[in-house]
């Protein structure tokens, strides 16, 4: 099997799994704790953008789909970062929101500028702003991990759900940070030289989305006092 075919196969499996997770979680959405509703929103945005990207790949839509990457990066950062502001204490969240707001505007400004300079249809794949997103979200996941070790009782009521979600985020964004760091140095290289990095990235993405869905279906992901699903 060619590397490109393997990547496409993983991407299609990920798309099907993501939509299955999004739709199945509609059954429990209103009982999810507030932070995990943002995680569900992230999966929904992934499903919509990946589905739109496939319409370009199979030529049901004309043109380049690279602009979707910039839209996805902004949404990914906004939804997952805001999820953490709902998890951390109020005092920490206030400081965090200021930093995240500055980071968000930096990512959004880069994306808009890159799209505008390319007439909203970029033909080059620039990933520099993805490093900021990956690094920030990996930092948030690591912060949660450290806090959960120091103060385990703070997150005890929803430990399994938040633990699954955070583990997926930590694994994916650290791995993705390293991959995109390498890609930025190889942006002008022959595609075959970076193809295996894309395979690893596709696998990391699949695992990440799977852990998100598992997190949403944990018993402690919900407000158990009012949820009929226990």
PDB file of C-alpha atoms in Angstrom, residues 78-211:
ATOM      1  CA  UNK A  78     -10.454  28.380  20.666  1.00  0.00           C
ATOM      2  CA  UNK A  79     -12.589  25.362  21.601  1.00  0.00           C
ATOM      3  CA  UNK A  80      -9.958  23.276  23.390  1.00  0.00           C
ATOM      4  CA  UNK A  81      -8.352  26.222  25.179  1.00  0.00           C
ATOM      5  CA  UNK A  82     -11.742  27.394  26.414  1.00  0.00           C
ATOM      6  CA  UNK A  83     -12.425  23.870  27.646  1.00  0.00           C
ATOM      7  CA  UNK A  84      -9.471  24.219  30.010  1.00  0.00           C
ATOM      8  CA  UNK A  85     -10.719  27.553  31.344  1.00  0.00           C
ATOM      9  CA  UNK A  86     -13.847  25.644  32.418  1.00  0.00           C
ATOM     10  CA  UNK A  87     -11.738  22.986  34.146  1.00  0.00           C
ATOM     11  CA  UNK A  88      -9.248  25.087  36.109  1.00  0.00           C
ATOM     12  CA  UNK A  89     -10.070  27.129  39.212  1.00  0.00           C
ATOM     13  CA  UNK A  90     -11.580  30.607  38.778  1.00  0.00           C
ATOM     14  CA  UNK A  91      -8.421  32.334  39.965  1.00  0.00           C
ATOM     15  CA  UNK A  92      -6.233  30.468  37.515  1.00  0.00           C
ATOM     16  CA  UNK A  93      -8.783  30.829  34.712  1.00  0.00           C
ATOM     17  CA  UNK A  94      -8.722  34.640  34.956  1.00  0.00           C
ATOM     18  CA  UNK A  95      -4.971  34.754  34.314  1.00  0.00           C
ATOM     19  CA  UNK A  96      -5.238  32.014  31.716  1.00  0.00           C
ATOM     20  CA  UNK A  97      -7.947  33.819  29.750  1.00  0.00           C
ATOM     21  CA  UNK A  98      -5.713  36.874  29.234  1.00  0.00           C
ATOM     22  CA  UNK A  99      -2.868  34.755  27.869  1.00  0.00           C
ATOM     23  CA  UNK A 100      -5.185  32.657  25.715  1.00  0.00           C
ATOM     24  CA  UNK A 101      -6.853  35.765  24.314  1.00  0.00           C
ATOM     25  CA  UNK A 102      -3.484  37.138  23.198  1.00  0.00           C
ATOM     26  CA  UNK A 103      -2.488  33.774  21.735  1.00  0.00           C
ATOM     27  CA  UNK A 104      -5.857  33.424  19.994  1.00  0.00           C
ATOM     28  CA  UNK A 105      -5.562  36.822  18.317  1.00  0.00           C
ATOM     29  CA  UNK A 106      -2.018  35.943  17.207  1.00  0.00           C
ATOM     30  CA  UNK A 107      -3.199  32.689  15.621  1.00  0.00           C
ATOM     31  CA  UNK A 108      -6.267  34.329  14.064  1.00  0.00           C
ATOM     32  CA  UNK A 109      -4.240  37.274  12.720  1.00  0.00           C
ATOM     33  CA  UNK A 110      -1.697  34.938  11.129  1.00  0.00           C
ATOM     34  CA  UNK A 111      -4.433  32.835   9.543  1.00  0.00           C
ATOM     35  CA  UNK A 112      -6.339  35.840   8.174  1.00  0.00           C
ATOM     36  CA  UNK A 113      -3.161  37.478   6.877  1.00  0.00           C
ATOM     37  CA  UNK A 114      -1.994  34.288   5.181  1.00  0.00           C
ATOM     38  CA  UNK A 115      -5.384  33.740   3.551  1.00  0.00           C
ATOM     39  CA  UNK A 116      -5.776  37.373   2.509  1.00  0.00           C
ATOM     40  CA  UNK A 117      -2.320  37.504   0.930  1.00  0.00           C
ATOM     41  CA  UNK A 118      -3.204  34.408  -1.093  1.00  0.00           C
ATOM     42  CA  UNK A 119      -6.645  35.647  -2.188  1.00  0.00           C
ATOM     43  CA  UNK A 120      -8.314  33.268   0.297  1.00  0.00           C
ATOM     44  CA  UNK A 121      -7.113  30.243  -1.664  1.00  0.00           C
ATOM     45  CA  UNK A 122      -3.571  29.439  -0.494  1.00  0.00           C
ATOM     46  CA  UNK A 123      -1.507  27.065  -2.564  1.00  0.00           C
ATOM     47  CA  UNK A 124       1.294  26.740  -0.006  1.00  0.00           C
ATOM     48  CA  UNK A 125       1.036  24.870   3.268  1.00  0.00           C
ATOM     49  CA  UNK A 126       2.367  27.120   6.038  1.00  0.00           C
ATOM     50  CA  UNK A 127       2.234  25.701   9.556  1.00  0.00           C
ATOM     51  CA  UNK A 128       4.050  28.220  11.749  1.00  0.00           C
ATOM     52  CA  UNK A 129       0.935  29.257  13.685  1.00  0.00           C
ATOM     53  CA  UNK A 130       0.194  25.573  14.353  1.00  0.00           C
ATOM     54  CA  UNK A 131       3.333  25.450  16.490  1.00  0.00           C
ATOM     55  CA  UNK A 132       1.885  28.110  18.808  1.00  0.00           C
ATOM     56  CA  UNK A 133      -1.400  26.216  19.028  1.00  0.00           C
ATOM     57  CA  UNK A 134       0.277  22.856  19.626  1.00  0.00           C
ATOM     58  CA  UNK A 135       2.668  24.248  22.224  1.00  0.00           C
ATOM     59  CA  UNK A 136      -0.054  26.114  24.118  1.00  0.00           C
ATOM     60  CA  UNK A 137      -2.489  23.198  24.241  1.00  0.00           C
ATOM     61  CA  UNK A 138       0.262  20.762  25.213  1.00  0.00           C
ATOM     62  CA  UNK A 139       1.175  23.189  28.010  1.00  0.00           C
ATOM     63  CA  UNK A 140      -2.437  23.321  29.216  1.00  0.00           C
ATOM     64  CA  UNK A 141      -2.672  19.525  29.198  1.00  0.00           C
ATOM     65  CA  UNK A 142       0.589  19.229  31.123  1.00  0.00           C
ATOM     66  CA  UNK A 143      -0.634  21.817  33.646  1.00  0.00           C
ATOM     67  CA  UNK A 144      -3.815  19.822  34.232  1.00  0.00           C
ATOM     68  CA  UNK A 145      -1.795  16.621  34.643  1.00  0.00           C
ATOM     69  CA  UNK A 146       0.447  18.246  37.271  1.00  0.00           C
ATOM     70  CA  UNK A 147      -2.516  19.791  39.091  1.00  0.00           C
ATOM     71  CA  UNK A 148      -4.376  16.482  39.165  1.00  0.00           C
ATOM     72  CA  UNK A 149      -1.359  14.913  40.884  1.00  0.00           C
ATOM     73  CA  UNK A 150      -1.043  17.742  43.405  1.00  0.00           C
ATOM     74  CA  UNK A 151      -4.773  18.116  44.100  1.00  0.00           C
ATOM     75  CA  UNK A 152      -6.494  14.886  43.005  1.00  0.00           C
ATOM     76  CA  UNK A 153      -9.654  15.644  45.002  1.00  0.00           C
ATOM     77  CA  UNK A 154     -10.326  18.781  42.927  1.00  0.00           C
ATOM     78  CA  UNK A 155     -11.078  16.668  39.832  1.00  0.00           C
ATOM     79  CA  UNK A 156     -12.272  13.487  41.543  1.00  0.00           C
ATOM     80  CA  UNK A 157     -15.935  13.764  40.479  1.00  0.00           C
ATOM     81  CA  UNK A 158     -15.032  13.695  36.779  1.00  0.00           C
ATOM     82  CA  UNK A 159     -11.570  12.157  36.943  1.00  0.00           C
ATOM     83  CA  UNK A 160     -11.948   9.423  34.310  1.00  0.00           C
ATOM     84  CA  UNK A 161     -13.588  11.618  31.673  1.00  0.00           C
ATOM     85  CA  UNK A 162     -11.170  14.506  32.128  1.00  0.00           C
ATOM     86  CA  UNK A 163      -8.252  12.089  32.367  1.00  0.00           C
ATOM     87  CA  UNK A 164      -9.057  10.456  29.028  1.00  0.00           C
ATOM     88  CA  UNK A 165      -9.569  13.814  27.326  1.00  0.00           C
ATOM     89  CA  UNK A 166      -6.390  15.300  28.779  1.00  0.00           C
ATOM     90  CA  UNK A 167      -4.278  12.235  27.951  1.00  0.00           C
ATOM     91  CA  UNK A 168      -5.409  12.385  24.326  1.00  0.00           C
ATOM     92  CA  UNK A 169      -4.681  16.102  24.122  1.00  0.00           C
ATOM     93  CA  UNK A 170      -1.257  15.742  25.735  1.00  0.00           C
ATOM     94  CA  UNK A 171      -0.185  12.874  23.459  1.00  0.00           C
ATOM     95  CA  UNK A 172      -1.505  14.454  20.267  1.00  0.00           C
ATOM     96  CA  UNK A 173      -0.265  17.999  20.735  1.00  0.00           C
ATOM     97  CA  UNK A 174       3.219  17.071  21.920  1.00  0.00           C
ATOM     98  CA  UNK A 175       3.540  14.685  18.970  1.00  0.00           C
ATOM     99  CA  UNK A 176       2.024  17.205  16.589  1.00  0.00           C
ATOM    100  CA  UNK A 177       4.338  19.960  17.867  1.00  0.00           C
ATOM    101  CA  UNK A 178       7.393  17.845  17.059  1.00  0.00           C
ATOM    102  CA  UNK A 179       6.014  16.831  13.646  1.00  0.00           C
ATOM    103  CA  UNK A 180       5.138  20.373  12.567  1.00  0.00           C
ATOM    104  CA  UNK A 181       8.464  21.655  13.874  1.00  0.00           C
ATOM    105  CA  UNK A 182      10.200  19.211  11.528  1.00  0.00           C
ATOM    106  CA  UNK A 183       7.799  20.000   8.664  1.00  0.00           C
ATOM    107  CA  UNK A 184       8.493  23.716   8.908  1.00  0.00           C
ATOM    108  CA  UNK A 185      12.143  22.933   8.232  1.00  0.00           C
ATOM    109  CA  UNK A 186      11.204  20.704   5.276  1.00  0.00           C
ATOM    110  CA  UNK A 187       8.459  22.842   3.740  1.00  0.00           C
ATOM    111  CA  UNK A 188      10.298  23.047   0.405  1.00  0.00           C
ATOM    112  CA  UNK A 189      11.374  19.412   0.386  1.00  0.00           C
ATOM    113  CA  UNK A 190      10.054  16.676  -1.843  1.00  0.00           C
ATOM    114  CA  UNK A 191       6.679  15.392  -0.616  1.00  0.00           C
ATOM    115  CA  UNK A 192       7.938  11.826  -0.275  1.00  0.00           C
ATOM    116  CA  UNK A 193      10.385  12.962   2.415  1.00  0.00           C
ATOM    117  CA  UNK A 194       7.586  14.079   4.730  1.00  0.00           C
ATOM    118  CA  UNK A 195       5.003  11.447   3.836  1.00  0.00           C
ATOM    119  CA  UNK A 196       5.908   9.207   6.775  1.00  0.00           C
ATOM    120  CA  UNK A 197       5.517  12.149   9.138  1.00  0.00           C
ATOM    121  CA  UNK A 198       1.977  12.555   7.792  1.00  0.00           C
ATOM    122  CA  UNK A 199       1.293   8.871   8.496  1.00  0.00           C
ATOM    123  CA  UNK A 200       2.364   9.324  12.117  1.00  0.00           C
ATOM    124  CA  UNK A 201       0.279  12.494  12.348  1.00  0.00           C
ATOM    125  CA  UNK A 202      -2.770  10.727  10.913  1.00  0.00           C
ATOM    126  CA  UNK A 203      -2.419   7.942  13.495  1.00  0.00           C
ATOM    127  CA  UNK A 204      -2.006  10.455  16.324  1.00  0.00           C
ATOM    128  CA  UNK A 205      -5.118  12.280  15.124  1.00  0.00           C
ATOM    129  CA  UNK A 206      -7.134   9.059  15.059  1.00  0.00           C
ATOM    130  CA  UNK A 207      -6.019   8.104  18.576  1.00  0.00           C
ATOM    131  CA  UNK A 208      -6.749  11.627  19.842  1.00  0.00           C
ATOM    132  CA  UNK A 209     -10.284  11.697  18.487  1.00  0.00           C
ATOM    133  CA  UNK A 210     -10.892   8.179  19.816  1.00  0.00           C
ATOM    134  CA  UNK A 211      -9.840   9.196  23.343  1.00  0.00           C
TER     135      UNK A 211
END
